[in-house]
Amino acid sequence: MSANTSAPRRSKRVLPGFGLTLGYTLFYLSLIVLIPLLALLFKTFSMSWPQFWEAVTAPRVLASYRLTFGASFIAACVNLVFGLLIAWVLVRYRFPGKKVVDALVDLPFALPTAVAGISLTALLAGNGWVGQYFEPLGIQLAFNPNGVVIALIFIGLPFVVRTVQPVLEDSEKELEEAATSLGATRWQIFRHVILPGIMPALLTGFAMAFARAIGEYGSVIFIAGNMPMVSEITPLIIIGKLEQYDYAGATAVAVVMLFFSFVMLLVINALQAWQRRHAGMPA
Amino acid sequence: MTSTTTLKTLFAALALGASALASAQSSSLLNVSYDVAREFYKDYNQTFIAHYKKTKGVDVKVDQAHAGSSAQARAVNDGLAADVVTFNTTTDVQFLADNGVVAKDWAKKFPHDASPTTSTMLFLVRHGNPKNIKDWADLTRPDVKVIVVNPKTGGNGRYAYLGAWGSVREKGGTDAQAADFVAKLYKNVPVLAKGGRDATATFLQRGIGDVLITFESEVVSVEREFGKGKVDAVYPSVSITAENPVAVVERTVAKKGTAELAKAYLDYLYSDEAQEIAARHAIRPRSEAVLKRHGDQFKPIQQFTVAKYFGSLTEAQKVHFNDGGQFDKLYGK
């Protein structure tokens, strides 16, 4: 139809030919991601279907899914709100020590998660700096699902901040000024001007924080209390099965987690695509 | 000319280096062991190396690797080239035997069922024993909070559970009564620790619970670590014998030619010198003489073996700790 499509075009690419680049990409992804995941699947093949089903639907395992996915969801939601707030402050305000605050955001990335778990437990336990003020109120922060959520909020925060921040930096202030001059309220500006632009990034950050929380082990294990049916996370169930030399059972539960994480990521990708279309941006 | 000579020298040097490496390899051992045995084997290795040099005139090098006992067993099974394994639960060695990594009859290869040392389960209470905890029965009192390791994730926890169960049997109770007792005890557990050290930290650093059930060897190291006077050790009227089994990893020694050295390494664990080192690290020696010498540390306690009430740890694992077993029933709905 248009003249552009028929015109011969040879643009210079930084990387060598498409075939080579794609081939390398697929090879590398297979090596690093796909093959290990396939190995996981193969380990479960030693089980029959009823055995598999029994292993992944035992009451303790079901309770652990509820805790892991529930706590991860709550933590990701909290991070969505407060991560956006932090990103906003870091982008739009200037204040002394901003660089330090900016660096602090990355700390949960860099810190060994076990260290985070141990320090959080020390803080939140009944005799800890923070925990001692909550205990008289009858609120137990550590060694129950509360502790799990707090640990997951901690490790998930940077994901939201770091995905939203660059998008906020790029967003055009002129649009907001135009909206103001047209008499829009602050809430209207946020709702109709800012939010649509950052929504895909927010959702991505949410998805990453959520996915990371599902697989988190080190920081949670010290603070959870690990009581069966109450505060056992799914990764602990997997470790427990390995301790019983139940390789197949451990991988079976791992495969279920993998499946749910994958579904979650697909849903969020679909949400993002829908959101982009909705906002009238190129998908 | 000169370049070829340089090349030749280089090759010669490389060959020499390689042969030196090879010979070094054949007289080095890797002992794969559990977490808290690190200090003991550090001392033992020195003594063994000196002993081997004196008797055989050979310099040996012993490397050690420590982590959770069954994690280590899995690593060896998956290919970690250990020459010997020294664990704290017989199930871990049995797992390797079942997979053909160690000899099927490993338990008969060395004296005392191939366990040169043992430990037992004791109670650790806060200084002065404010809750007056004397014996297993006190652990089911409604006012007592018990810290214990999850038997699903740690050998320490399995022994604590079996110790509680056996304490009822030892007094003439039935299995049903034992099950009731254990169920009541675990109702008093606010936190199931992942491993021995985690349990210790929960009890001492977080200040949770009135009593910690743990290995005798851990009790002593806690006293060393946190200072005497913070906690008291309580010796219940009966407790369980926890064996520390050892085995030669046949798969590795066949490949490396270290069978003789590996056997010598484990044999020497039964010597008075080694038993003395074990006693210093609060691990119960098998040698009666050494035990007597450390009588103030290893208070006499009536002990029963796992075999007496549970057949073997492998049997106990099946009945009590595997998924759907007796332990799960305590929490299941």
CSV table of C-alpha atoms in Angstrom, one decimal, chain B:
chain,number,residue,atom,x,y,z
B,1,MET,CA,66.6,-22.9,18.9
B,2,THR,CA,66.1,-20.9,22.0
B,3,SER,CA,62.4,-20.8,21.4
B,4,THR,CA,62.2,-24.7,21.2
B,5,THR,CA,64.2,-25.1,24.4
B,6,THR,CA,61.9,-22.7,26.2
B,7,LEU,CA,59.0,-24.6,24.9
B,8,LYS,CA,60.6,-27.9,26.1
B,9,THR,CA,61.3,-26.5,29.5
B,10,LEU,CA,57.8,-25.2,29.7
B,11,PHE,CA,56.4,-28.6,28.8
B,12,ALA,CA,58.6,-30.3,31.3
B,13,ALA,CA,57.6,-27.9,33.9
B,14,LEU,CA,53.9,-28.5,33.1
B,15,ALA,CA,54.4,-32.2,33.2
B,16,LEU,CA,56.1,-32.0,36.5
B,17,GLY,CA,53.4,-29.7,37.8
B,18,ALA,CA,50.7,-32.1,36.6
B,19,SER,CA,52.4,-35.1,38.2
B,20,ALA,CA,52.9,-33.2,41.4
B,21,LEU,CA,49.2,-32.4,41.3
B,22,ALA,CA,48.3,-36.0,40.7
B,23,SER,CA,50.4,-37.3,43.6
B,24,ALA,CA,49.0,-34.6,45.8
B,25,GLN,CA,45.5,-35.6,44.9
B,26,SER,CA,46.0,-39.3,45.8
B,27,SER,CA,47.1,-38.4,49.3
B,28,SER,CA,44.4,-35.9,50.0
B,29,LEU,CA,41.0,-36.7,51.6
B,30,LEU,CA,37.7,-34.9,51.5
B,31,ASN,CA,35.6,-35.4,54.7
B,32,VAL,CA,32.0,-34.3,54.0
B,33,SER,CA,30.4,-33.7,57.4
B,34,TYR,CA,27.6,-31.9,59.2
B,35,ASP,CA,27.5,-28.3,60.4
B,36,VAL,CA,28.4,-28.4,64.0
B,37,ALA,CA,31.2,-31.0,63.6
B,38,ARG,CA,33.4,-28.4,62.0
B,39,GLU,CA,35.4,-27.5,65.1
B,40,PHE,CA,35.8,-31.2,66.1
B,41,TYR,CA,37.1,-32.3,62.7
B,42,LYS,CA,39.5,-29.3,62.5
B,43,ASP,CA,41.2,-30.5,65.6
B,44,TYR,CA,40.9,-34.2,64.7
B,45,ASN,CA,42.4,-33.6,61.2
B,46,GLN,CA,45.6,-32.1,62.7
B,47,THR,CA,46.0,-35.1,65.0
B,48,PHE,CA,45.3,-37.6,62.3
B,49,ILE,CA,47.8,-36.0,59.8
B,50,ALA,CA,50.5,-36.1,62.5
B,51,HIS,CA,49.6,-39.7,63.3
B,52,TYR,CA,49.7,-40.8,59.7
B,53,LYS,CA,53.0,-39.1,59.1
B,54,LYS,CA,54.5,-40.9,62.1
B,55,THR,CA,53.2,-44.4,61.3
B,56,LYS,CA,53.2,-44.4,57.5
B,57,GLY,CA,55.6,-41.6,56.7
B,58,VAL,CA,53.2,-40.0,54.3
B,59,ASP,CA,52.0,-36.4,54.2
B,60,VAL,CA,48.3,-36.2,53.8
B,61,LYS,CA,46.0,-33.3,53.4
B,62,VAL,CA,42.4,-33.4,54.7
B,63,ASP,CA,39.8,-31.1,53.3
B,64,GLN,CA,36.5,-30.7,55.1
B,65,ALA,CA,33.1,-29.5,53.9
B,66,HIS,CA,30.2,-28.8,56.4
B,67,ALA,CA,26.5,-28.1,56.0
B,68,GLY,CA,23.2,-29.6,57.0
B,69,SER,CA,23.7,-33.4,57.3
B,70,SER,CA,21.1,-34.5,54.7
B,71,ALA,CA,22.0,-31.6,52.4
B,72,GLN,CA,25.5,-33.0,52.4
B,73,ALA,CA,24.3,-36.5,51.8
B,74,ARG,CA,22.4,-35.2,48.7
B,75,ALA,CA,25.5,-33.4,47.5
B,76,VAL,CA,27.6,-36.6,47.8
B,77,ASN,CA,24.9,-38.6,46.1
B,78,ASP,CA,24.8,-36.1,43.3
B,79,GLY,CA,28.5,-36.4,42.7
B,80,LEU,CA,30.5,-34.4,45.3
B,81,ALA,CA,33.8,-36.4,45.5
B,82,ALA,CA,33.9,-37.1,49.2
B,83,ASP,CA,36.3,-39.9,50.4
B,84,VAL,CA,34.5,-40.2,53.7
B,85,VAL,CA,31.3,-39.0,55.1
B,86,THR,CA,30.7,-38.3,58.8
B,87,PHE,CA,27.1,-37.5,59.6
B,88,ASN,CA,24.8,-37.1,62.6
B,89,THR,CA,22.0,-39.3,61.4
B,90,THR,CA,22.2,-42.9,60.1
B,91,THR,CA,19.4,-42.2,57.6
B,92,ASP,CA,21.8,-40.0,55.7
B,93,VAL,CA,24.4,-42.7,55.3
B,94,GLN,CA,21.7,-45.3,54.6
B,95,PHE,CA,20.5,-43.1,51.8
B,96,LEU,CA,24.0,-43.2,50.2
B,97,ALA,CA,24.1,-47.0,50.8
B,98,ASP,CA,20.8,-47.4,49.0
B,99,ASN,CA,22.2,-45.5,46.0
B,100,GLY,CA,25.4,-47.6,45.9
B,101,VAL,CA,27.6,-44.7,46.9
B,102,VAL,CA,28.8,-46.3,50.2
B,103,ALA,CA,28.9,-50.0,51.0
B,104,LYS,CA,25.6,-51.7,51.7
B,105,ASP,CA,27.0,-53.1,55.0
B,106,TRP,CA,28.6,-49.8,56.0
B,107,ALA,CA,27.3,-50.2,59.6
B,108,LYS,CA,29.4,-53.3,60.0
B,109,LYS,CA,32.7,-51.9,58.6
B,110,PHE,CA,33.6,-50.1,61.9
B,111,PRO,CA,33.0,-50.8,65.6
B,112,HIS,CA,29.8,-49.6,67.4
B,113,ASP,CA,27.7,-49.7,64.2
B,114,ALA,CA,30.2,-47.5,62.5
B,115,SER,CA,29.5,-44.7,65.0
B,116,PRO,CA,32.7,-43.7,66.8
B,117,THR,CA,30.8,-41.0,68.9
B,118,THR,CA,27.2,-40.3,70.0
B,119,SER,CA,25.2,-37.5,71.5
B,120,THR,CA,21.9,-37.3,73.3
B,121,MET,CA,19.0,-34.9,73.7
B,122,LEU,CA,19.0,-32.6,76.7
B,123,PHE,CA,17.0,-29.6,77.8
B,124,LEU,CA,18.3,-26.1,78.0
B,125,VAL,CA,16.3,-23.8,80.3
B,126,ARG,CA,16.7,-20.2,81.3
B,127,HIS,CA,19.1,-19.6,84.2
B,128,GLY,CA,17.8,-20.7,87.6
B,129,ASN,CA,15.2,-22.8,85.8
B,130,PRO,CA,12.3,-20.5,86.6
B,131,LYS,CA,9.7,-22.9,85.3
B,132,ASN,CA,11.2,-25.8,87.3
B,133,ILE,CA,11.5,-28.1,84.3
B,134,LYS,CA,13.0,-31.5,85.3
B,135,ASP,CA,11.8,-34.1,82.9
B,136,TRP,CA,9.9,-34.8,79.7
B,137,ALA,CA,6.5,-34.7,81.5
B,138,ASP,CA,7.1,-31.0,82.3
B,139,LEU,CA,7.2,-30.1,78.7
B,140,THR,CA,3.5,-30.7,78.2
B,141,ARG,CA,2.5,-28.4,81.1
B,142,PRO,CA,0.2,-25.6,79.8
B,143,ASP,CA,2.6,-22.9,81.1
B,144,VAL,CA,5.7,-24.1,79.3
B,145,LYS,CA,6.7,-23.1,75.8
B,146,VAL,CA,9.1,-25.5,74.0
B,147,ILE,CA,11.5,-24.6,71.3
B,148,VAL,CA,12.4,-27.5,69.0
B,149,VAL,CA,13.6,-28.1,65.5
B,150,ASN,CA,11.1,-29.1,62.8
B,151,PRO,CA,11.7,-32.9,62.3
B,152,LYS,CA,11.0,-32.4,58.7
B,153,THR,CA,14.0,-30.2,58.2
B,154,GLY,CA,16.6,-31.3,60.7
B,155,GLY,CA,18.1,-34.4,62.4
B,156,ASN,CA,18.1,-32.5,65.6
B,157,GLY,CA,14.3,-32.2,65.4
B,158,ARG,CA,13.9,-35.9,64.6
B,159,TYR,CA,15.9,-37.0,67.7
B,160,ALA,CA,13.9,-34.6,69.9
B,161,TYR,CA,10.6,-36.0,68.6
B,162,LEU,CA,11.8,-39.6,69.0
B,163,GLY,CA,13.3,-38.8,72.4
B,164,ALA,CA,9.9,-37.5,73.6
B,165,TRP,CA,8.1,-40.6,72.2
B,166,GLY,CA,10.6,-43.0,73.6
B,167,SER,CA,10.5,-41.3,77.1
B,168,VAL,CA,6.9,-42.6,77.4
B,169,ARG,CA,7.8,-46.1,76.2
B,170,GLU,CA,10.8,-46.3,78.5
B,171,LYS,CA,8.4,-45.7,81.5
B,172,GLY,CA,6.2,-48.6,80.3
B,173,GLY,CA,3.7,-46.5,78.2
B,174,THR,CA,2.1,-47.7,75.0
B,175,ASP,CA,2.6,-46.3,71.6
B,176,ALA,CA,-0.8,-44.7,71.8
B,177,GLN,CA,0.1,-42.9,75.1
B,178,ALA,CA,3.4,-41.9,73.4
B,179,ALA,CA,1.4,-40.4,70.5
B,180,ASP,CA,-0.8,-38.5,73.0
B,181,PHE,CA,2.2,-37.2,74.8
B,182,VAL,CA,4.0,-36.0,71.7
B,183,ALA,CA,0.8,-34.3,70.4
B,184,LYS,CA,0.5,-32.4,73.7
B,185,LEU,CA,4.2,-31.4,73.6
B,186,TYR,CA,4.0,-30.0,70.1
B,187,LYS,CA,1.0,-27.9,71.1
B,188,ASN,CA,3.4,-26.1,73.4
B,189,VAL,CA,5.8,-25.3,70.5
B,190,PRO,CA,5.4,-21.7,69.3
B,191,VAL,CA,8.1,-21.8,66.6
B,192,LEU,CA,9.5,-24.8,64.7
B,193,ALA,CA,13.1,-23.9,64.0
B,194,LYS,CA,14.6,-25.0,60.7
B,195,GLY,CA,17.9,-26.4,62.1
B,196,GLY,CA,19.8,-26.7,65.4
B,197,ARG,CA,21.5,-23.3,65.2
B,198,ASP,CA,18.3,-21.6,64.2
B,199,ALA,CA,16.6,-23.1,67.3
B,200,THR,CA,19.4,-21.9,69.5
B,201,ALA,CA,19.1,-18.4,68.1
B,202,THR,CA,15.3,-18.4,68.6
B,203,PHE,CA,15.7,-19.5,72.2
B,204,LEU,CA,18.6,-17.3,73.3
B,205,GLN,CA,18.7,-14.3,71.0
B,206,ARG,CA,15.0,-13.8,70.5
B,207,GLY,CA,14.2,-14.9,74.0
B,208,ILE,CA,11.3,-17.1,72.9
B,209,GLY,CA,10.3,-20.2,74.9
B,210,ASP,CA,11.1,-21.7,78.3
B,211,VAL,CA,13.0,-24.7,77.2
B,212,LEU,CA,15.0,-25.8,74.2
B,213,ILE,CA,15.4,-29.4,73.3
B,214,THR,CA,18.7,-30.0,71.6
B,215,PHE,CA,21.9,-32.1,71.3
B,216,GLU,CA,24.1,-32.4,74.3
B,217,SER,CA,27.0,-31.2,72.1
B,218,GLU,CA,25.0,-28.1,71.3
B,219,VAL,CA,24.3,-27.4,74.9
B,220,VAL,CA,27.9,-27.1,75.7
B,221,SER,CA,28.7,-24.9,72.8
B,222,VAL,CA,25.9,-22.7,73.7
B,223,GLU,CA,27.4,-22.3,77.1
B,224,ARG,CA,30.7,-21.4,75.5
B,225,GLU,CA,29.1,-19.0,73.0
B,226,PHE,CA,26.7,-17.2,75.3
B,227,GLY,CA,28.6,-17.5,78.5
B,228,LYS,CA,27.8,-19.7,81.5
B,229,GLY,CA,25.0,-18.6,83.7
B,230,LYS,CA,22.6,-17.5,81.0
B,231,VAL,CA,21.1,-21.0,80.6
B,232,ASP,CA,21.1,-24.2,82.6
B,233,ALA,CA,21.3,-27.7,81.1
B,234,VAL,CA,18.7,-30.1,82.4
B,235,TYR,CA,19.3,-33.9,82.2
B,236,PRO,CA,15.9,-35.7,81.9
B,237,SER,CA,15.6,-39.1,83.5
B,238,VAL,CA,15.8,-40.8,80.1
B,239,SER,CA,16.9,-39.8,76.7
B,240,ILE,CA,17.7,-41.1,73.3
B,241,THR,CA,21.1,-42.1,71.9
B,242,ALA,CA,22.0,-40.2,68.7
B,243,GLU,CA,24.7,-41.9,66.8
B,244,ASN,CA,27.2,-40.1,64.6
B,245,PRO,CA,27.8,-42.6,61.8
B,246,VAL,CA,30.8,-42.6,59.5
B,247,ALA,CA,31.4,-44.4,56.2
B,248,VAL,CA,34.0,-44.7,53.4
B,249,VAL,CA,32.6,-43.4,50.1
B,250,GLU,CA,33.4,-46.4,47.9
B,251,ARG,CA,32.6,-44.6,44.7
B,252,THR,CA,35.3,-42.0,45.2
B,253,VAL,CA,38.0,-44.1,46.8
B,254,ALA,CA,37.8,-46.6,44.0
B,255,LYS,CA,38.4,-43.8,41.5
B,256,LYS,CA,41.1,-42.0,43.5
B,257,GLY,CA,42.8,-44.9,45.0
B,258,THR,CA,42.4,-43.6,48.6
B,259,ALA,CA,40.6,-46.6,50.1
B,260,GLU,CA,43.4,-47.4,52.5
B,261,LEU,CA,43.8,-43.8,53.6
B,262,ALA,CA,40.0,-43.3,54.0
B,263,LYS,CA,39.8,-46.4,56.2
B,264,ALA,CA,42.8,-45.3,58.3
B,265,TYR,CA,41.1,-41.9,58.8
B,266,LEU,CA,37.9,-43.4,60.1
B,267,ASP,CA,39.7,-46.1,62.2
B,268,TYR,CA,41.6,-43.5,64.0
B,269,LEU,CA,38.4,-41.9,65.2
B,270,TYR,CA,38.2,-44.8,67.7
B,271,SER,CA,41.7,-44.1,69.1
B,272,ASP,CA,41.9,-42.6,72.6
B,273,GLU,CA,43.4,-39.4,71.2
B,274,ALA,CA,40.5,-38.9,68.9
B,275,GLN,CA,37.9,-39.8,71.5
B,276,GLU,CA,39.6,-37.3,73.8
B,277,ILE,CA,39.2,-34.6,71.2
B,278,ALA,CA,35.5,-35.6,70.7
B,279,ALA,CA,35.0,-35.3,74.5
B,280,ARG,CA,36.5,-31.8,74.5
B,281,HIS,CA,33.9,-30.9,71.8
B,282,ALA,CA,31.1,-32.3,74.0
B,283,ILE,CA,30.5,-35.2,71.7
B,284,ARG,CA,30.1,-38.4,73.8
B,285,PRO,CA,33.1,-40.8,73.2
B,286,ARG,CA,32.5,-44.5,72.9
B,287,SER,CA,35.6,-45.2,74.9
B,288,GLU,CA,34.6,-46.0,78.5
B,289,ALA,CA,37.9,-44.8,79.8
B,290,VAL,CA,37.6,-41.4,78.1
B,291,LEU,CA,34.0,-41.1,79.1
B,292,LYS,CA,34.9,-41.7,82.7
B,293,ARG,CA,37.6,-39.1,82.6
B,294,HIS,CA,35.1,-36.5,81.5
B,295,GLY,CA,32.4,-37.7,83.9
B,296,ASP,CA,31.6,-34.2,85.2
B,297,GLN,CA,30.7,-33.1,81.7
B,298,PHE,CA,28.8,-36.2,80.5
B,299,LYS,CA,26.5,-36.7,83.4
B,300,PRO,CA,25.2,-40.2,83.4
B,301,ILE,CA,21.8,-40.5,81.8
B,302,GLN,CA,19.7,-43.5,81.1
B,303,GLN,CA,19.7,-43.8,77.3
B,304,PHE,CA,17.7,-45.9,74.8
B,305,THR,CA,18.6,-46.5,71.2
B,306,VAL,CA,16.5,-45.7,68.2
B,307,ALA,CA,16.5,-49.4,67.3
B,308,LYS,CA,14.8,-50.2,70.7
B,309,TYR,CA,11.5,-48.6,69.8
B,310,PHE,CA,11.6,-47.6,66.2
B,311,GLY,CA,13.5,-50.4,64.5
B,312,SER,CA,15.9,-48.0,62.8
B,313,LEU,CA,15.9,-44.3,61.9
B,314,THR,CA,14.9,-45.3,58.3
B,315,GLU,CA,11.8,-47.0,59.7
B,316,ALA,CA,11.1,-44.1,62.0
B,317,GLN,CA,11.4,-41.8,59.1
B,318,LYS,CA,8.7,-43.7,57.2
B,319,VAL,CA,6.3,-44.0,60.1
B,320,HIS,CA,6.7,-40.6,61.7
B,321,PHE,CA,8.3,-38.0,59.5
B,322,ASN,CA,7.4,-38.7,55.9
B,323,ASP,CA,4.5,-36.9,54.4
B,324,GLY,CA,1.2,-38.2,55.9
B,325,GLY,CA,3.1,-39.8,58.8
B,326,GLN,CA,2.6,-39.5,62.5
B,327,PHE,CA,4.1,-36.0,62.7
B,328,ASP,CA,1.9,-34.6,60.0
B,329,LYS,CA,-1.1,-36.0,61.9
B,330,LEU,CA,-0.3,-33.6,64.8
B,331,TYR,CA,-1.0,-30.6,62.6
B,332,GLY,CA,-3.3,-32.1,60.0
B,333,LYS,CA,-6.9,-31.5,59.9
